[in-house]
Amino acid sequence: MSTAEQETATYDPHAAEQRWREVWERLDLDRTGRRARAPKTYVLDMFPYPSGDLHMGHAEAFSIGDVVARYWKLRGHDVMHPIGWDSFGLPAENAAIKRGTDPREWTYANIAQQKSSFKLYGNSFDWSRELHTSDPEYYKWNQWLFLKLYEKGLAYRKDSWVNWDPIDQTVLANEQVLPDGTSERSGATVVKKKLTQWYFKITDYADRLLDDLNQLEGTWPSKVIAMQRNWIGRSVGADVDFVIEGHDEKVTVFTTRPDTLFGATFMVVAPDSELAAELAAGSTPEVQKAFADYLADVQKSTEVERQDAGRVKTGIPLERWAINPVNGDRMPVWTADYVLADYGHGAVMAVPAHDQRDLDFALTFGLPV
């Protein structure tokens, strides 16, 4: 090429990128196993939801993972850097419902589009290790793992309150319920509904998880360790049995301060607990109606809202009496939304002289301190 031709030639980035992508693909540079005797490194990015094409958030997140993979390759490691699609995700399902298309057709068309876009990014994925979580070859291992957990007694069923979309007829995660109490899917007002749910007994491993966090001191950021400890949320205390007049079974209360039993002046049970329903059913018709109305109101609130310490306290008396086991005092039993059914046993002994929430409740309703 002459000097004049060089001066007038223009750089075509699209043509150059296309040419080099074809070269990289032909040479299969990113396939795992090209360096059989090299140290092995596994780099796993999150799997994207195939509910549309990629966006700048994908470019940011996956470029960082790509930097890590390329760093170790340049250090001489044999890097396994797979890619997959979280194609059982709710965003993909919602997008298909919104467009009135078959979820499988919509999902796999998006996967093809996102795969094409990823190749424009030039990420160093090993495309021979591409995964789709909606393929039987993948989710059969989810099923296998579930069966193993079930065989070990770590998967169990129980009735629990869930967020229910009455139009879409489906359970919603808390994140799918908008601040105004409507569903992000259908716009319907979300209601609480008790359904049989599957649970994993992760609490069997809570102590081990919490204690082993000590091994990470100095190697993990302190704030991350603190967040993990708070998430596990172990409380050390005692179970105390109370007798409720006219109720056949003793009621167990968990407390971190059994030394404050002499200061307990009333009992509070979670309105969405089975105990509250049983106690209300054994009370007067007026209490039964008041309880049903109160429960309906409580079910419009999220657990986060109910645990807000600054929230105005609400509750109703159940006109039942519990016996303080250390002094024999008769204590009125109330139901209030600041007690959660899934914490402890769904009932608390209220000690307003030693607990701020109990004090706020006592002052609101004129209960003894």
mmCIF file of C-alpha atoms in Angstrom:
data_model
loop_
_atom_site.group_PDB
_atom_site.id
_atom_site.type_symbol
_atom_site.label_atom_id
_atom_site.label_comp_id
_atom_site.label_asym_id
_atom_site.label_seq_id
_atom_site.Cartn_x
_atom_site.Cartn_y
_atom_site.Cartn_z
ATOM 1 C CA MET A 1 0.000 0.000 0.000
ATOM 2 C CA SER A 2 1.382 3.410 -1.000
ATOM 3 C CA THR A 3 1.803 6.262 1.486
ATOM 4 C CA ALA A 4 -1.133 8.083 -0.087
ATOM 5 C CA GLU A 5 -3.321 5.013 0.216
ATOM 6 C CA GLN A 6 -2.319 4.582 3.880
ATOM 7 C CA GLU A 7 -3.263 8.179 4.613
ATOM 8 C CA THR A 8 -6.726 7.766 3.089
ATOM 9 C CA ALA A 9 -7.452 4.278 4.540
ATOM 10 C CA THR A 10 -9.946 4.169 7.419
ATOM 11 C CA TYR A 11 -10.093 1.750 10.309
ATOM 12 C CA ASP A 12 -13.256 -0.380 10.303
ATOM 13 C CA PRO A 13 -13.623 -1.686 13.897
ATOM 14 C CA HIS A 14 -16.582 -3.906 13.048
ATOM 15 C CA ALA A 15 -14.691 -5.691 10.286
ATOM 16 C CA ALA A 16 -11.591 -6.073 12.452
ATOM 17 C CA GLU A 17 -13.551 -7.433 15.417
ATOM 18 C CA GLN A 18 -15.450 -9.886 13.219
ATOM 19 C CA ARG A 19 -12.211 -11.144 11.654
ATOM 20 C CA TRP A 20 -10.541 -11.742 15.005
ATOM 21 C CA ARG A 21 -13.608 -13.347 16.554
ATOM 22 C CA GLU A 22 -13.580 -15.902 13.747
ATOM 23 C CA VAL A 23 -9.901 -16.572 14.398
ATOM 24 C CA TRP A 24 -10.428 -17.022 18.148
ATOM 25 C CA GLU A 25 -13.371 -19.322 17.570
ATOM 26 C CA ARG A 26 -11.461 -21.406 15.025
ATOM 27 C CA LEU A 27 -8.506 -21.806 17.381
ATOM 28 C CA ASP A 28 -10.872 -22.578 20.287
ATOM 29 C CA LEU A 29 -8.634 -20.565 22.616
ATOM 30 C CA ASP A 30 -10.947 -20.667 25.628
ATOM 31 C CA ARG A 31 -11.638 -24.405 25.806
ATOM 32 C CA THR A 32 -10.780 -25.962 29.145
ATOM 33 C CA GLY A 33 -8.057 -28.617 29.074
ATOM 34 C CA ARG A 34 -5.697 -26.983 26.584
ATOM 35 C CA ARG A 35 -3.036 -26.969 29.315
ATOM 36 C CA ALA A 36 -3.391 -30.417 30.800
ATOM 37 C CA ARG A 37 -0.492 -30.213 33.274
ATOM 38 C CA ALA A 38 -1.061 -26.613 34.340
ATOM 39 C CA PRO A 39 -2.621 -25.582 37.699
ATOM 40 C CA LYS A 40 -6.404 -25.615 37.412
ATOM 41 C CA THR A 41 -8.613 -22.602 38.186
ATOM 42 C CA TYR A 42 -12.409 -22.426 38.096
ATOM 43 C CA VAL A 43 -14.041 -19.044 37.396
ATOM 44 C CA LEU A 44 -17.847 -19.019 37.619
ATOM 45 C CA ASP A 45 -19.991 -15.993 36.832
ATOM 46 C CA MET A 46 -23.641 -15.724 37.817
ATOM 47 C CA PHE A 47 -26.028 -17.101 35.196
ATOM 48 C CA PRO A 48 -28.083 -14.332 33.505
ATOM 49 C CA TYR A 49 -31.877 -14.456 33.280
ATOM 50 C CA PRO A 50 -32.813 -14.842 29.593
ATOM 51 C CA SER A 51 -35.770 -12.449 29.777
ATOM 52 C CA GLY A 52 -34.468 -10.179 27.014
ATOM 53 C CA ASP A 53 -31.187 -9.075 25.495
ATOM 54 C CA LEU A 54 -28.094 -8.130 27.489
ATOM 55 C CA HIS A 55 -27.712 -4.605 28.874
ATOM 56 C CA MET A 56 -24.920 -2.503 30.370
ATOM 57 C CA GLY A 57 -25.314 -4.217 33.737
ATOM 58 C CA HIS A 58 -24.348 -7.502 32.082
ATOM 59 C CA ALA A 59 -21.410 -5.836 30.346
ATOM 60 C CA GLU A 60 -20.114 -4.573 33.690
ATOM 61 C CA ALA A 61 -20.608 -7.762 35.716
ATOM 62 C CA PHE A 62 -19.350 -10.246 33.163
ATOM 63 C CA SER A 63 -16.399 -8.130 32.109
ATOM 64 C CA ILE A 64 -15.129 -8.285 35.689
ATOM 65 C CA GLY A 65 -15.414 -12.082 35.685
ATOM 66 C CA ASP A 66 -13.646 -12.156 32.342
ATOM 67 C CA VAL A 67 -10.763 -10.107 33.752
ATOM 68 C CA VAL A 68 -10.327 -12.678 36.527
ATOM 69 C CA ALA A 69 -10.371 -15.582 34.053
ATOM 70 C CA ARG A 70 -7.857 -13.899 31.722
ATOM 71 C CA TYR A 71 -5.590 -13.012 34.640
ATOM 72 C CA TRP A 72 -5.216 -16.655 35.608
ATOM 73 C CA LYS A 73 -4.742 -17.730 32.008
ATOM 74 C CA LEU A 74 -1.888 -15.253 31.707
ATOM 75 C CA ARG A 75 -0.455 -16.771 34.892
ATOM 76 C CA GLY A 76 -0.284 -20.098 33.081
ATOM 77 C CA HIS A 77 -3.343 -21.761 34.610
ATOM 78 C CA ASP A 78 -5.790 -24.052 32.855
ATOM 79 C CA VAL A 79 -8.963 -22.042 33.470
ATOM 80 C CA MET A 80 -12.479 -23.435 33.335
ATOM 81 C CA HIS A 81 -14.810 -20.491 32.633
ATOM 82 C CA PRO A 82 -18.294 -21.819 31.783
ATOM 83 C CA ILE A 83 -21.454 -19.880 30.967
ATOM 84 C CA GLY A 84 -25.082 -20.738 31.625
ATOM 85 C CA TRP A 85 -28.602 -19.354 31.640
ATOM 86 C CA ASP A 86 -30.895 -19.199 34.660
ATOM 87 C CA SER A 87 -33.798 -20.133 32.424
ATOM 88 C CA PHE A 88 -36.162 -21.259 35.188
ATOM 89 C CA GLY A 89 -36.140 -17.732 36.596
ATOM 90 C CA LEU A 90 -39.340 -15.791 37.232
ATOM 91 C CA PRO A 91 -38.315 -12.835 35.009
ATOM 92 C CA ALA A 92 -38.246 -15.145 31.981
ATOM 93 C CA GLU A 93 -41.632 -16.610 32.897
ATOM 94 C CA ASN A 94 -43.146 -13.177 33.501
ATOM 95 C CA ALA A 95 -41.875 -11.877 30.173
ATOM 96 C CA ALA A 96 -43.426 -14.826 28.337
ATOM 97 C CA ILE A 97 -46.757 -14.341 30.125
ATOM 98 C CA LYS A 98 -46.751 -10.641 29.319
ATOM 99 C CA ARG A 99 -46.215 -11.313 25.608
ATOM 100 C CA GLY A 100 -48.575 -14.261 25.399
ATOM 101 C CA THR A 101 -45.891 -16.543 24.009
ATOM 102 C CA ASP A 102 -44.764 -20.049 24.855
ATOM 103 C CA PRO A 103 -42.247 -19.765 27.729
ATOM 104 C CA ARG A 104 -39.852 -22.254 26.126
ATOM 105 C CA GLU A 105 -39.842 -20.515 22.733
ATOM 106 C CA TRP A 106 -39.424 -17.080 24.332
ATOM 107 C CA THR A 107 -36.684 -18.275 26.685
ATOM 108 C CA TYR A 108 -34.539 -20.099 24.149
ATOM 109 C CA ALA A 109 -34.896 -17.290 21.603
ATOM 110 C CA ASN A 110 -33.546 -14.918 24.242
ATOM 111 C CA ILE A 111 -30.716 -17.311 25.028
ATOM 112 C CA ALA A 112 -29.697 -17.290 21.349
ATOM 113 C CA GLN A 113 -29.794 -13.479 21.341
ATOM 114 C CA GLN A 114 -27.806 -13.148 24.553
ATOM 115 C CA LYS A 115 -25.254 -15.695 23.363
ATOM 116 C CA SER A 116 -24.736 -13.658 20.199
ATOM 117 C CA SER A 117 -24.299 -10.498 22.287
ATOM 118 C CA PHE A 118 -21.824 -12.191 24.627
ATOM 119 C CA LYS A 119 -19.714 -13.136 21.632
ATOM 120 C CA LEU A 120 -19.665 -9.473 20.627
ATOM 121 C CA TYR A 121 -18.278 -8.718 24.099
ATOM 122 C CA GLY A 122 -15.448 -11.165 23.419
ATOM 123 C CA ASN A 123 -15.741 -12.862 26.839
ATOM 124 C CA SER A 124 -13.457 -15.854 27.340
ATOM 125 C CA PHE A 125 -16.208 -18.389 27.996
ATOM 126 C CA ASP A 126 -15.729 -22.067 27.232
ATOM 127 C CA TRP A 127 -18.832 -22.449 25.076
ATOM 128 C CA SER A 128 -18.498 -26.245 25.124
ATOM 129 C CA ARG A 129 -19.601 -25.986 28.769
ATOM 130 C CA GLU A 130 -22.778 -23.983 28.180
ATOM 131 C CA LEU A 131 -25.630 -24.791 30.591
ATOM 132 C CA HIS A 132 -29.390 -24.195 30.590
ATOM 133 C CA THR A 133 -31.063 -24.671 33.976
ATOM 134 C CA SER A 134 -34.319 -25.533 32.193
ATOM 135 C CA ASP A 135 -32.787 -28.552 30.421
ATOM 136 C CA PRO A 136 -33.523 -31.994 31.937
ATOM 137 C CA GLU A 137 -29.793 -32.757 31.766
ATOM 138 C CA TYR A 138 -29.280 -29.944 34.284
ATOM 139 C CA TYR A 139 -32.300 -29.963 36.563
ATOM 140 C CA LYS A 140 -32.206 -33.727 37.086
ATOM 141 C CA TRP A 141 -29.317 -32.974 39.464
ATOM 142 C CA ASN A 142 -31.476 -30.478 41.353
ATOM 143 C CA GLN A 143 -34.009 -33.267 41.759
ATOM 144 C CA TRP A 144 -31.291 -35.723 42.829
ATOM 145 C CA LEU A 145 -29.998 -33.269 45.419
ATOM 146 C CA PHE A 146 -33.512 -32.648 46.753
ATOM 147 C CA LEU A 147 -34.074 -36.394 47.176
ATOM 148 C CA LYS A 148 -30.802 -36.723 49.086
ATOM 149 C CA LEU A 149 -31.865 -33.897 51.421
ATOM 150 C CA TYR A 150 -35.284 -35.527 51.837
ATOM 151 C CA GLU A 151 -33.708 -38.910 52.644
ATOM 152 C CA LYS A 152 -31.615 -37.235 55.350
ATOM 153 C CA GLY A 153 -34.683 -35.574 56.872
ATOM 154 C CA LEU A 154 -33.511 -32.122 55.818
ATOM 155 C CA ALA A 155 -36.473 -31.400 53.510
ATOM 156 C CA TYR A 156 -39.905 -31.225 55.084
ATOM 157 C CA ARG A 157 -43.374 -29.762 54.528
ATOM 158 C CA LYS A 158 -45.478 -27.499 56.700
ATOM 159 C CA ASP A 159 -48.289 -24.997 56.333
ATOM 160 C CA SER A 160 -47.145 -21.410 56.058
ATOM 161 C CA TRP A 161 -48.526 -18.009 55.104
ATOM 162 C CA VAL A 162 -47.495 -16.887 51.618
ATOM 163 C CA ASN A 163 -48.045 -13.899 49.360
ATOM 164 C CA TRP A 164 -50.814 -14.926 46.946
ATOM 165 C CA ASP A 165 -51.637 -13.283 43.628
ATOM 166 C CA PRO A 166 -55.388 -13.957 43.139
ATOM 167 C CA ILE A 167 -55.267 -13.215 39.401
ATOM 168 C CA ASP A 168 -52.138 -15.133 38.387
ATOM 169 C CA GLN A 169 -52.948 -17.794 41.010
ATOM 170 C CA THR A 170 -49.341 -18.027 42.146
ATOM 171 C CA VAL A 171 -47.121 -17.457 45.160
ATOM 172 C CA LEU A 172 -45.008 -14.286 45.118
ATOM 173 C CA ALA A 173 -41.662 -13.549 46.696
ATOM 174 C CA ASN A 174 -41.591 -10.543 49.035
ATOM 175 C CA GLU A 175 -39.677 -8.648 46.344
ATOM 176 C CA GLN A 176 -42.594 -9.097 43.937
ATOM 177 C CA VAL A 177 -45.020 -7.301 46.251
ATOM 178 C CA LEU A 178 -44.971 -3.560 45.581
ATOM 179 C CA PRO A 179 -45.004 -0.987 48.421
ATOM 180 C CA ASP A 180 -48.731 -0.381 47.875
ATOM 181 C CA GLY A 181 -49.452 -4.086 48.472
ATOM 182 C CA THR A 182 -50.113 -4.993 44.838
ATOM 183 C CA SER A 183 -48.471 -7.647 42.669
ATOM 184 C CA GLU A 184 -45.815 -6.578 40.202
ATOM 185 C CA ARG A 185 -47.067 -9.379 37.950
ATOM 186 C CA SER A 186 -50.784 -8.677 37.638
ATOM 187 C CA GLY A 187 -51.413 -5.493 39.613
ATOM 188 C CA ALA A 188 -53.868 -7.334 41.883
ATOM 189 C CA THR A 189 -53.974 -6.695 45.624
ATOM 190 C CA VAL A 190 -51.810 -9.401 47.199
ATOM 191 C CA VAL A 191 -53.436 -11.464 49.932
ATOM 192 C CA LYS A 192 -51.965 -13.778 52.558
ATOM 193 C CA LYS A 193 -52.858 -17.414 52.080
ATOM 194 C CA LYS A 194 -51.851 -20.469 54.087
ATOM 195 C CA LEU A 195 -50.462 -23.201 51.845
ATOM 196 C CA THR A 196 -48.360 -26.298 52.358
ATOM 197 C CA GLN A 197 -44.740 -25.410 51.554
ATOM 198 C CA TRP A 198 -41.433 -27.263 51.328
ATOM 199 C CA TYR A 199 -38.655 -26.186 53.679
ATOM 200 C CA PHE A 200 -34.991 -27.062 54.184
ATOM 201 C CA LYS A 201 -33.740 -27.510 57.748
ATOM 202 C CA ILE A 202 -30.792 -25.164 57.377
ATOM 203 C CA THR A 203 -31.071 -24.491 61.105
ATOM 204 C CA ASP A 204 -29.416 -27.884 61.690
ATOM 205 C CA TYR A 205 -26.204 -26.279 60.444
ATOM 206 C CA ALA A 206 -26.612 -22.807 61.948
ATOM 207 C CA ASP A 207 -24.186 -23.332 64.835
ATOM 208 C CA ARG A 208 -21.513 -24.813 62.589
ATOM 209 C CA LEU A 209 -21.903 -22.008 60.034
ATOM 210 C CA LEU A 210 -21.722 -19.371 62.751
ATOM 211 C CA ASP A 211 -18.746 -20.878 64.572
ATOM 212 C CA ASP A 212 -16.776 -21.451 61.370
ATOM 213 C CA LEU A 213 -17.016 -17.755 60.524
ATOM 214 C CA ASN A 214 -14.246 -17.293 63.104
ATOM 215 C CA GLN A 215 -11.877 -19.002 60.648
ATOM 216 C CA LEU A 216 -12.466 -16.187 58.154
ATOM 217 C CA GLU A 217 -11.371 -13.391 60.483
ATOM 218 C CA GLY A 218 -8.607 -11.416 58.814
ATOM 219 C CA THR A 219 -9.255 -12.872 55.358
ATOM 220 C CA TRP A 220 -12.835 -11.673 54.724
ATOM 221 C CA PRO A 221 -14.037 -8.067 55.130
ATOM 222 C CA SER A 222 -15.282 -7.589 58.698
ATOM 223 C CA LYS A 223 -18.578 -6.097 57.499
ATOM 224 C CA VAL A 224 -19.316 -9.194 55.391
ATOM 225 C CA ILE A 225 -18.648 -11.486 58.360
ATOM 226 C CA ALA A 226 -20.926 -9.322 60.511
ATOM 227 C CA MET A 227 -23.678 -9.515 57.877
ATOM 228 C CA GLN A 228 -23.377 -13.321 57.815
ATOM 229 C CA ARG A 229 -23.587 -13.526 61.609
ATOM 230 C CA ASN A 230 -26.637 -11.275 61.649
ATOM 231 C CA TRP A 231 -28.282 -13.305 58.883
ATOM 232 C CA ILE A 232 -27.848 -16.553 60.831
ATOM 233 C CA GLY A 233 -29.122 -14.670 63.868
ATOM 234 C CA ARG A 234 -28.450 -17.155 66.633
ATOM 235 C CA SER A 235 -30.131 -16.287 69.927
ATOM 236 C CA VAL A 236 -29.056 -17.945 73.190
ATOM 237 C CA GLY A 237 -31.741 -18.318 75.822
ATOM 238 C CA ALA A 238 -34.276 -20.679 77.338
ATOM 239 C CA ASP A 239 -37.704 -22.144 76.656
ATOM 240 C CA VAL A 240 -40.272 -21.366 79.350
ATOM 241 C CA ASP A 241 -43.614 -23.176 79.593
ATOM 242 C CA PHE A 242 -46.760 -21.210 80.452
ATOM 243 C CA VAL A 243 -50.199 -22.532 81.323
ATOM 244 C CA ILE A 244 -53.133 -20.732 79.696
ATOM 245 C CA GLU A 245 -56.423 -21.106 81.474
ATOM 246 C CA GLY A 246 -58.851 -23.234 79.475
ATOM 247 C CA HIS A 247 -56.133 -24.340 77.015
ATOM 248 C CA ASP A 248 -55.132 -28.006 77.201
ATOM 249 C CA GLU A 249 -51.502 -27.683 76.106
ATOM 250 C CA LYS A 250 -48.757 -25.606 77.689
ATOM 251 C CA VAL A 251 -47.465 -22.703 75.642
ATOM 252 C CA THR A 252 -43.701 -22.520 75.210
ATOM 253 C CA VAL A 253 -42.023 -19.118 75.010
ATOM 254 C CA PHE A 254 -38.391 -18.565 74.018
ATOM 255 C CA THR A 255 -36.571 -15.824 75.893
ATOM 256 C CA THR A 256 -32.994 -14.595 75.923
ATOM 257 C CA ARG A 257 -33.638 -13.194 79.419
ATOM 258 C CA PRO A 258 -35.200 -15.856 81.648
ATOM 259 C CA ASP A 259 -33.981 -13.791 84.624
ATOM 260 C CA THR A 260 -36.705 -11.214 83.815
ATOM 261 C CA LEU A 261 -39.604 -13.638 84.321
ATOM 262 C CA PHE A 262 -40.689 -11.820 87.495
ATOM 263 C CA GLY A 263 -41.221 -8.705 85.348
ATOM 264 C CA ALA A 264 -43.517 -10.405 82.801
ATOM 265 C CA THR A 265 -46.941 -8.758 82.975
ATOM 266 C CA PHE A 266 -48.694 -9.998 79.818
ATOM 267 C CA MET A 267 -48.237 -12.408 76.899
ATOM 268 C CA VAL A 268 -48.330 -11.580 73.192
ATOM 269 C CA VAL A 269 -48.915 -14.149 70.439
ATOM 270 C CA ALA A 270 -48.422 -13.645 66.703
ATOM 271 C CA PRO A 271 -51.781 -13.049 64.979
ATOM 272 C CA ASP A 272 -50.867 -15.359 62.092
ATOM 273 C CA SER A 273 -49.900 -18.244 64.383
ATOM 274 C CA GLU A 274 -51.979 -21.362 65.004
ATOM 275 C CA LEU A 275 -51.921 -20.569 68.720
ATOM 276 C CA ALA A 276 -53.642 -17.205 68.206
ATOM 277 C CA ALA A 277 -56.368 -18.850 66.117
ATOM 278 C CA GLU A 278 -56.900 -21.528 68.778
ATOM 279 C CA LEU A 279 -57.075 -19.004 71.625
ATOM 280 C CA ALA A 280 -59.463 -16.758 69.701
ATOM 281 C CA ALA A 281 -61.686 -19.716 68.832
ATOM 282 C CA GLY A 282 -62.029 -20.500 72.543
ATOM 283 C CA SER A 283 -63.023 -16.952 73.426
ATOM 284 C CA THR A 284 -66.248 -14.952 72.958
ATOM 285 C CA PRO A 285 -67.919 -14.356 69.572
ATOM 286 C CA GLU A 286 -66.951 -10.677 69.853
ATOM 287 C CA VAL A 287 -63.281 -11.610 70.246
ATOM 288 C CA GLN A 288 -63.484 -14.070 67.359
ATOM 289 C CA LYS A 289 -64.788 -11.352 65.024
ATOM 290 C CA ALA A 290 -62.267 -8.782 66.242
ATOM 291 C CA PHE A 291 -59.482 -11.311 65.757
ATOM 292 C CA ALA A 292 -60.571 -12.150 62.195
ATOM 293 C CA ASP A 293 -60.688 -8.446 61.288
ATOM 294 C CA TYR A 294 -57.307 -7.781 62.907
ATOM 295 C CA LEU A 295 -55.680 -10.751 61.181
ATOM 296 C CA ALA A 296 -56.932 -9.498 57.809
ATOM 297 C CA ASP A 297 -55.331 -6.109 58.478
ATOM 298 C CA VAL A 298 -52.047 -7.637 59.640
ATOM 299 C CA GLN A 299 -51.781 -9.737 56.502
ATOM 300 C CA LYS A 300 -51.581 -6.565 54.438
ATOM 301 C CA SER A 301 -48.235 -5.727 56.049
ATOM 302 C CA THR A 302 -44.812 -7.178 55.282
ATOM 303 C CA GLU A 303 -42.585 -8.729 57.941
ATOM 304 C CA VAL A 304 -40.174 -5.827 57.504
ATOM 305 C CA GLU A 305 -42.948 -3.350 58.307
ATOM 306 C CA ARG A 306 -44.054 -5.384 61.312
ATOM 307 C CA GLN A 307 -40.543 -5.363 62.771
ATOM 308 C CA ASP A 308 -40.135 -1.604 62.425
ATOM 309 C CA ALA A 309 -39.433 -0.483 65.995
ATOM 310 C CA GLY A 310 -40.843 2.998 65.355
ATOM 311 C CA ARG A 311 -44.174 1.745 64.046
ATOM 312 C CA VAL A 312 -47.309 2.479 66.062
ATOM 313 C CA LYS A 313 -48.181 -0.633 68.048
ATOM 314 C CA THR A 314 -51.465 -2.382 67.295
ATOM 315 C CA GLY A 315 -53.144 -5.398 68.865
ATOM 316 C CA ILE A 316 -56.270 -6.809 70.463
ATOM 317 C CA PRO A 317 -56.930 -8.696 73.720
ATOM 318 C CA LEU A 318 -57.981 -12.330 73.377
ATOM 319 C CA GLU A 319 -59.658 -12.339 76.799
ATOM 320 C CA ARG A 320 -57.550 -15.332 77.839
ATOM 321 C CA TRP A 321 -55.164 -15.577 80.795
ATOM 322 C CA ALA A 322 -51.696 -17.066 81.142
ATOM 323 C CA ILE A 323 -50.106 -18.033 84.480
ATOM 324 C CA ASN A 324 -46.627 -16.703 85.241
ATOM 325 C CA PRO A 325 -44.726 -19.861 86.317
ATOM 326 C CA VAL A 326 -42.512 -18.106 88.882
ATOM 327 C CA ASN A 327 -45.085 -16.132 90.863
ATOM 328 C CA GLY A 328 -48.494 -17.449 89.792
ATOM 329 C CA ASP A 329 -49.712 -14.068 88.518
ATOM 330 C CA ARG A 330 -52.499 -14.097 85.914
ATOM 331 C CA MET A 331 -51.328 -12.294 82.771
ATOM 332 C CA PRO A 332 -53.666 -11.155 79.958
ATOM 333 C CA VAL A 333 -52.980 -12.668 76.546
ATOM 334 C CA TRP A 334 -52.926 -10.292 73.574
ATOM 335 C CA THR A 335 -52.225 -10.734 69.886
ATOM 336 C CA ALA A 336 -50.095 -8.096 68.157
ATOM 337 C CA ASP A 337 -48.323 -7.767 64.819
ATOM 338 C CA TYR A 338 -44.890 -7.025 66.276
ATOM 339 C CA VAL A 339 -44.598 -10.727 67.164
ATOM 340 C CA LEU A 340 -43.855 -13.025 64.200
ATOM 341 C CA ALA A 341 -45.152 -16.570 63.884
ATOM 342 C CA ASP A 342 -41.833 -17.867 62.533
ATOM 343 C CA TYR A 343 -39.666 -16.438 65.324
ATOM 344 C CA GLY A 344 -39.218 -18.724 68.320
ATOM 345 C CA HIS A 345 -42.580 -20.292 69.089
ATOM 346 C CA GLY A 346 -44.736 -17.398 67.863
ATOM 347 C CA ALA A 347 -45.412 -16.166 71.400
ATOM 348 C CA VAL A 348 -43.483 -13.904 73.780
ATOM 349 C CA MET A 349 -43.661 -13.110 77.455
ATOM 350 C CA ALA A 350 -43.883 -9.330 77.582
ATOM 351 C CA VAL A 351 -41.522 -7.678 80.055
ATOM 352 C CA PRO A 352 -42.105 -3.952 79.485
ATOM 353 C CA ALA A 353 -39.566 -2.898 82.131
ATOM 354 C CA HIS A 354 -36.779 -4.564 80.108
ATOM 355 C CA ASP A 355 -37.897 -4.453 76.460
ATOM 356 C CA GLN A 356 -38.639 -1.304 74.456
ATOM 357 C CA ARG A 357 -41.245 -2.842 72.151
ATOM 358 C CA ASP A 358 -43.071 -4.385 75.100
ATOM 359 C CA LEU A 359 -42.914 -1.026 76.887
ATOM 360 C CA ASP A 360 -44.321 0.830 73.860
ATOM 361 C CA PHE A 361 -47.140 -1.719 73.617
ATOM 362 C CA ALA A 362 -47.887 -1.528 77.338
ATOM 363 C CA LEU A 363 -48.027 2.254 77.303
ATOM 364 C CA THR A 364 -50.269 2.234 74.214
ATOM 365 C CA PHE A 365 -52.838 -0.087 75.801
ATOM 366 C CA GLY A 366 -52.464 0.758 79.483
ATOM 367 C CA LEU A 367 -50.917 -2.545 80.522
ATOM 368 C CA PRO A 368 -48.862 -2.820 83.757
ATOM 369 C CA VAL A 369 -45.122 -2.170 83.759
#
